Amino acid sequence: ETGVTQTPRHLVMGMTNKKSLKCEQHLGHNAMYWYKQSAKKPLELMFVYSLEERVENNSVPSRFSPECPNSSHLFLHLHTLQPEDSALYLCASSQAPGGDQPQHFGDGTRLSIL
Amino acid sequence: AQSVAQPEDQVNVAEGNPLTVKCTYSVSGNPYLFWYVQYPNRGLQFLLKYITGDNLVKGSYGFEAEFNKSQTSFHLKKPSALVSDSALYFCAVWDSGAGSYQLTFGKGTKLSVIP
């Protein structure tokens, strides 16, 4: 039981589809994150939200669109993705934004682009 | 800029033997250092962190890490390895003076504990 739940766990989509990844945290944290994990590469931070406000955006292509309607939920809307976007997408939360706080991760969504 | 290096892609150790997973870092300010573990088909789990104080940090599952400022290292250790310790281990660093929320992760080290 991680406290951070991601759905779906697996997603296969075509390049022209639109889909959304969902993340929910039950820890009462104020910060949430999206990461991309590709094989043989370090984790790549995509977005950071603090109390529903985006505080960091790491030059992520516009085909990825985050949404944070409240401090417990985070979405990643996907459209017109490329094959190189196939990866494991991890959501995390922490008490507050900032690298001094341990982050709690969900189990990820494995995304495959056809 | 902050960076972290894990020089070994894979570490193999016999069950019951001590294990070490290496990590070195580079920051311009004061480092905040972390170790995380990832089991197959799971997210990352926090093991331990160093912010300040005692250079030897104790964490979950019997793991510990030693902060060495002169060598800019933060190696993960465990006195006696278990087969269940087999997993992917990530070192991470945050530069408190960088003005960013970003935690920088290493590429990961796959630990295999051989029965």
GROMACS .gro file of C-alpha atoms in nm:
model
  229
    1GLU     CA    1   0.000   0.000   0.000
    2THR     CA    2   0.194   0.297  -0.127
    3GLY     CA    3  -0.041   0.583  -0.043
    4VAL     CA    4  -0.002   0.702  -0.402
    5THR     CA    5  -0.227   0.532  -0.657
    6GLN     CA    6  -0.182   0.554  -1.031
    7THR     CA    7  -0.429   0.443  -1.299
    8PRO     CA    8  -0.419   0.281  -1.539
    9ARG     CA    9  -0.120   0.056  -1.472
   10HIS     CA   10  -0.075  -0.015  -1.841
   11LEU     CA   11  -0.178   0.187  -2.145
   12VAL     CA   12  -0.132   0.118  -2.514
   13MET     CA   13  -0.226   0.396  -2.750
   14GLY     CA   14  -0.180   0.507  -3.106
   15MET     CA   15   0.002   0.822  -3.197
   16THR     CA   16  -0.320   1.008  -3.273
   17ASN     CA   17  -0.511   0.909  -2.959
   18LYS     CA   18  -0.585   1.122  -2.656
   19LYS     CA   19  -0.565   0.965  -2.314
   20SER     CA   20  -0.507   1.071  -1.953
   21LEU     CA   21  -0.304   0.929  -1.666
   22LYS     CA   22  -0.441   0.971  -1.316
   23CYS     CA   23  -0.263   0.996  -0.983
   24GLU     CA   24  -0.417   1.019  -0.637
   25GLN     CA   25  -0.235   1.055  -0.307
   26HIS     CA   26  -0.385   0.970   0.032
   27LEU     CA   27  -0.100   1.113   0.242
   28GLY     CA   28  -0.215   1.469   0.292
   29HIS     CA   29   0.085   1.600   0.101
   30ASN     CA   30   0.098   1.942  -0.063
   31ALA     CA   31   0.334   1.870  -0.353
   32MET     CA   32   0.297   1.632  -0.646
   33TYR     CA   33   0.531   1.537  -0.928
   34TRP     CA   34   0.534   1.363  -1.266
   35TYR     CA   35   0.845   1.171  -1.372
   36LYS     CA   36   0.934   0.977  -1.686
   37GLN     CA   37   1.141   0.661  -1.644
   38SER     CA   38   1.302   0.515  -1.955
   39ALA     CA   39   1.531   0.215  -1.972
   40LYS     CA   40   1.899   0.290  -1.908
   41LYS     CA   41   1.828   0.659  -1.833
   42PRO     CA   42   1.793   0.852  -1.508
   43LEU     CA   43   1.450   0.955  -1.392
   44GLU     CA   44   1.340   1.270  -1.570
   45LEU     CA   45   1.136   1.522  -1.374
   46MET     CA   46   0.853   1.655  -1.588
   47PHE     CA   47   0.635   1.874  -1.364
   48VAL     CA   48   0.608   1.985  -1.003
   49TYR     CA   49   0.289   2.113  -0.840
   50SER     CA   50   0.260   2.282  -0.504
   51LEU     CA   51  -0.092   2.332  -0.369
   52GLU     CA   52  -0.236   2.296  -0.719
   53GLU     CA   53   0.003   2.551  -0.869
   54ARG     CA   54   0.263   2.440  -1.121
   55VAL     CA   55   0.601   2.546  -0.985
   56GLU     CA   56   0.835   2.367  -1.222
   57ASN     CA   57   0.814   2.259  -1.585
   58ASN     CA   58   1.123   2.092  -1.723
   59SER     CA   59   1.098   2.177  -2.093
   60VAL     CA   60   0.840   1.909  -2.151
   61PRO     CA   61   0.680   1.894  -2.501
   62SER     CA   62   0.332   2.041  -2.522
   63ARG     CA   63   0.187   1.702  -2.614
   64PHE     CA   64   0.205   1.638  -2.238
   65SER     CA   65  -0.039   1.854  -2.044
   66PRO     CA   66  -0.062   1.830  -1.664
   67GLU     CA   67  -0.360   1.919  -1.451
   68CYS     CA   68  -0.386   1.944  -1.073
   69PRO     CA   69  -0.746   2.015  -0.967
   70ASN     CA   70  -0.667   1.977  -0.595
   71SER     CA   71  -0.377   1.875  -0.376
   72SER     CA   72  -0.477   1.506  -0.383
   73HIS     CA   73  -0.515   1.456  -0.758
   74LEU     CA   74  -0.283   1.495  -1.052
   75PHE     CA   75  -0.347   1.417  -1.416
   76LEU     CA   76  -0.126   1.394  -1.722
   77HIS     CA   77  -0.317   1.447  -2.045
   78LEU     CA   78  -0.158   1.291  -2.351
   79HIS     CA   79  -0.215   1.370  -2.717
   80THR     CA   80  -0.031   1.307  -3.043
   81LEU     CA   81   0.248   1.117  -2.871
   82GLN     CA   82   0.561   0.984  -3.038
   83PRO     CA   83   0.716   0.635  -3.012
   84GLU     CA   84   0.997   0.775  -2.795
   85ASP     CA   85   0.734   0.867  -2.536
   86SER     CA   86   0.694   0.498  -2.451
   87ALA     CA   87   0.811   0.471  -2.090
   88LEU     CA   88   0.703   0.424  -1.730
   89TYR     CA   89   0.538   0.739  -1.596
   90LEU     CA   90   0.567   0.781  -1.223
   91CYS     CA   91   0.373   1.010  -0.996
   92ALA     CA   92   0.510   1.113  -0.659
   93SER     CA   93   0.410   1.332  -0.367
   94SER     CA   94   0.586   1.497  -0.076
   95GLN     CA   95   0.491   1.703   0.225
   96ALA     CA   96   0.613   2.018   0.053
   97PRO     CA   97   0.792   2.092  -0.272
   98GLY     CA   98   1.164   2.090  -0.253
   99GLY     CA   99   1.439   1.839  -0.270
  100ASP     CA  100   1.478   1.806   0.105
  101GLN     CA  101   1.151   1.615   0.138
  102PRO     CA  102   1.132   1.237   0.081
  103GLN     CA  103   0.904   1.161  -0.209
  104HIS     CA  104   0.645   0.884  -0.210
  105PHE     CA  105   0.596   0.719  -0.546
  106GLY     CA  106   0.310   0.537  -0.709
  107ASP     CA  107   0.370   0.217  -0.903
  108GLY     CA  108   0.353   0.396  -1.236
  109THR     CA  109   0.173   0.369  -1.566
  110ARG     CA  110   0.353   0.169  -1.834
  111LEU     CA  111   0.281   0.356  -2.158
  112SER     CA  112   0.336   0.203  -2.501
  113ILE     CA  113   0.292   0.410  -2.816
  114LEU     CA  114   0.217   0.214  -3.130
  115ALA     CA  115   2.427   2.249  -1.150
  116GLN     CA  116   2.376   1.931  -0.955
  117SER     CA  117   2.461   1.581  -1.071
  118VAL     CA  118   2.496   1.232  -0.934
  119ALA     CA  119   2.687   0.931  -1.062
  120GLN     CA  120   2.641   0.564  -0.990
  121PRO     CA  121   2.951   0.408  -1.145
  122GLU     CA  122   2.826   0.048  -1.140
  123ASP     CA  123   2.534  -0.066  -1.353
  124GLN     CA  124   2.522  -0.395  -1.162
  125VAL     CA  125   2.651  -0.530  -0.834
  126ASN     CA  126   2.649  -0.899  -0.748
  127VAL     CA  127   2.694  -1.018  -0.391
  128ALA     CA  128   2.650  -1.350  -0.213
  129GLU     CA  129   2.377  -1.379   0.046
  130GLY     CA  130   2.510  -1.302   0.392
  131ASN     CA  131   2.801  -1.094   0.262
  132PRO     CA  132   2.825  -0.718   0.310
  133LEU     CA  133   2.712  -0.504   0.020
  134THR     CA  134   2.808  -0.159  -0.105
  135VAL     CA  135   2.639   0.042  -0.379
  136LYS     CA  136   2.842   0.345  -0.479
  137CYS     CA  137   2.728   0.701  -0.540
  138THR     CA  138   2.916   1.026  -0.598
  139TYR     CA  139   2.764   1.370  -0.638
  140SER     CA  140   2.838   1.722  -0.749
  141VAL     CA  141   2.665   2.035  -0.620
  142SER     CA  142   2.756   2.399  -0.581
  143GLY     CA  143   2.585   2.439  -0.243
  144ASN     CA  144   2.497   2.204   0.040
  145PRO     CA  145   2.386   1.857  -0.072
  146TYR     CA  146   2.074   1.679   0.039
  147LEU     CA  147   2.126   1.311  -0.047
  148PHE     CA  148   1.883   1.024  -0.081
  149TRP     CA  149   1.869   0.655  -0.159
  150TYR     CA  150   1.563   0.493  -0.313
  151VAL     CA  151   1.493   0.130  -0.407
  152GLN     CA  152   1.275   0.003  -0.689
  153TYR     CA  153   1.142  -0.352  -0.705
  154PRO     CA  154   1.013  -0.496  -1.037
  155ASN     CA  155   0.687  -0.340  -1.155
  156ARG     CA  156   0.681  -0.101  -0.860
  157GLY     CA  157   0.756   0.263  -0.795
  158LEU     CA  158   1.053   0.393  -0.602
  159GLN     CA  159   1.060   0.356  -0.225
  160PHE     CA  160   1.250   0.593   0.004
  161LEU     CA  161   1.531   0.424   0.202
  162LEU     CA  162   1.721   0.703   0.376
  163LYS     CA  163   1.842   1.059   0.350
  164TYR     CA  164   2.128   1.281   0.461
  165ILE     CA  165   2.071   1.649   0.527
  166THR     CA  166   2.309   1.741   0.803
  167GLY     CA  167   2.462   1.598   1.119
  168ASP     CA  168   2.607   1.250   1.166
  169ASN     CA  169   2.781   1.127   0.852
  170LEU     CA  170   2.645   0.774   0.900
  171VAL     CA  171   2.274   0.759   0.823
  172LYS     CA  172   2.059   0.459   0.907
  173GLY     CA  173   1.751   0.374   0.704
  174SER     CA  174   1.492   0.112   0.628
  175TYR     CA  175   1.553  -0.265   0.599
  176GLY     CA  176   1.893  -0.249   0.771
  177PHE     CA  177   2.051  -0.020   0.511
  178GLU     CA  178   2.286   0.264   0.599
  179ALA     CA  179   2.484   0.519   0.403
  180GLU     CA  180   2.797   0.715   0.477
  181PHE     CA  181   2.832   1.078   0.372
  182ASN     CA  182   3.189   1.171   0.282
  183LYS     CA  183   3.224   1.539   0.199
  184SER     CA  184   3.589   1.528   0.091
  185GLN     CA  185   3.521   1.245  -0.155
  186THR     CA  186   3.173   1.377  -0.246
  187SER     CA  187   3.036   1.028  -0.197
  188PHE     CA  188   2.729   0.876  -0.037
  189HIS     CA  189   2.769   0.498  -0.061
  190LEU     CA  190   2.487   0.266   0.044
  191LYS     CA  191   2.582  -0.025   0.266
  192LYS     CA  192   2.436  -0.324   0.443
  193PRO     CA  193   2.632  -0.562   0.669
  194SER     CA  194   2.459  -0.882   0.552
  195ALA     CA  195   2.276  -0.904   0.219
  196LEU     CA  196   1.947  -1.087   0.174
  197VAL     CA  197   1.811  -1.234  -0.149
  198SER     CA  198   1.510  -1.006  -0.102
  199ASP     CA  199   1.743  -0.704  -0.131
  200SER     CA  200   1.777  -0.776  -0.503
  201ALA     CA  201   1.638  -0.467  -0.674
  202LEU     CA  202   1.731  -0.143  -0.852
  203TYR     CA  203   1.886   0.124  -0.630
  204PHE     CA  204   1.888   0.495  -0.704
  205CYS     CA  205   2.096   0.767  -0.546
  206ALA     CA  206   1.959   1.122  -0.567
  207VAL     CA  207   2.085   1.469  -0.479
  208TRP     CA  208   1.931   1.810  -0.427
  209ASP     CA  209   2.135   2.128  -0.416
  210SER     CA  210   1.978   2.349  -0.151
  211GLY     CA  211   2.125   2.660  -0.312
  212ALA     CA  212   2.017   2.593  -0.670
  213GLY     CA  213   1.675   2.759  -0.653
  214SER     CA  214   1.504   2.455  -0.804
  215TYR     CA  215   1.268   2.190  -0.673
  216GLN     CA  216   1.438   1.926  -0.886
  217LEU     CA  217   1.581   1.615  -0.728
  218THR     CA  218   1.847   1.469  -0.959
  219PHE     CA  219   1.865   1.090  -0.977
  220GLY     CA  220   2.146   0.861  -1.085
  221LYS     CA  221   2.094   0.599  -1.353
  222GLY     CA  222   2.050   0.326  -1.096
  223THR     CA  223   2.245   0.019  -0.988
  224LYS     CA  224   2.096  -0.326  -1.016
  225LEU     CA  225   2.178  -0.530  -0.708
  226SER     CA  226   2.165  -0.908  -0.736
  227VAL     CA  227   2.204  -1.111  -0.419
  228ILE     CA  228   2.298  -1.468  -0.499
  229PRO     CA  229   2.170  -1.744  -0.270
   0.00000   0.00000   0.00000
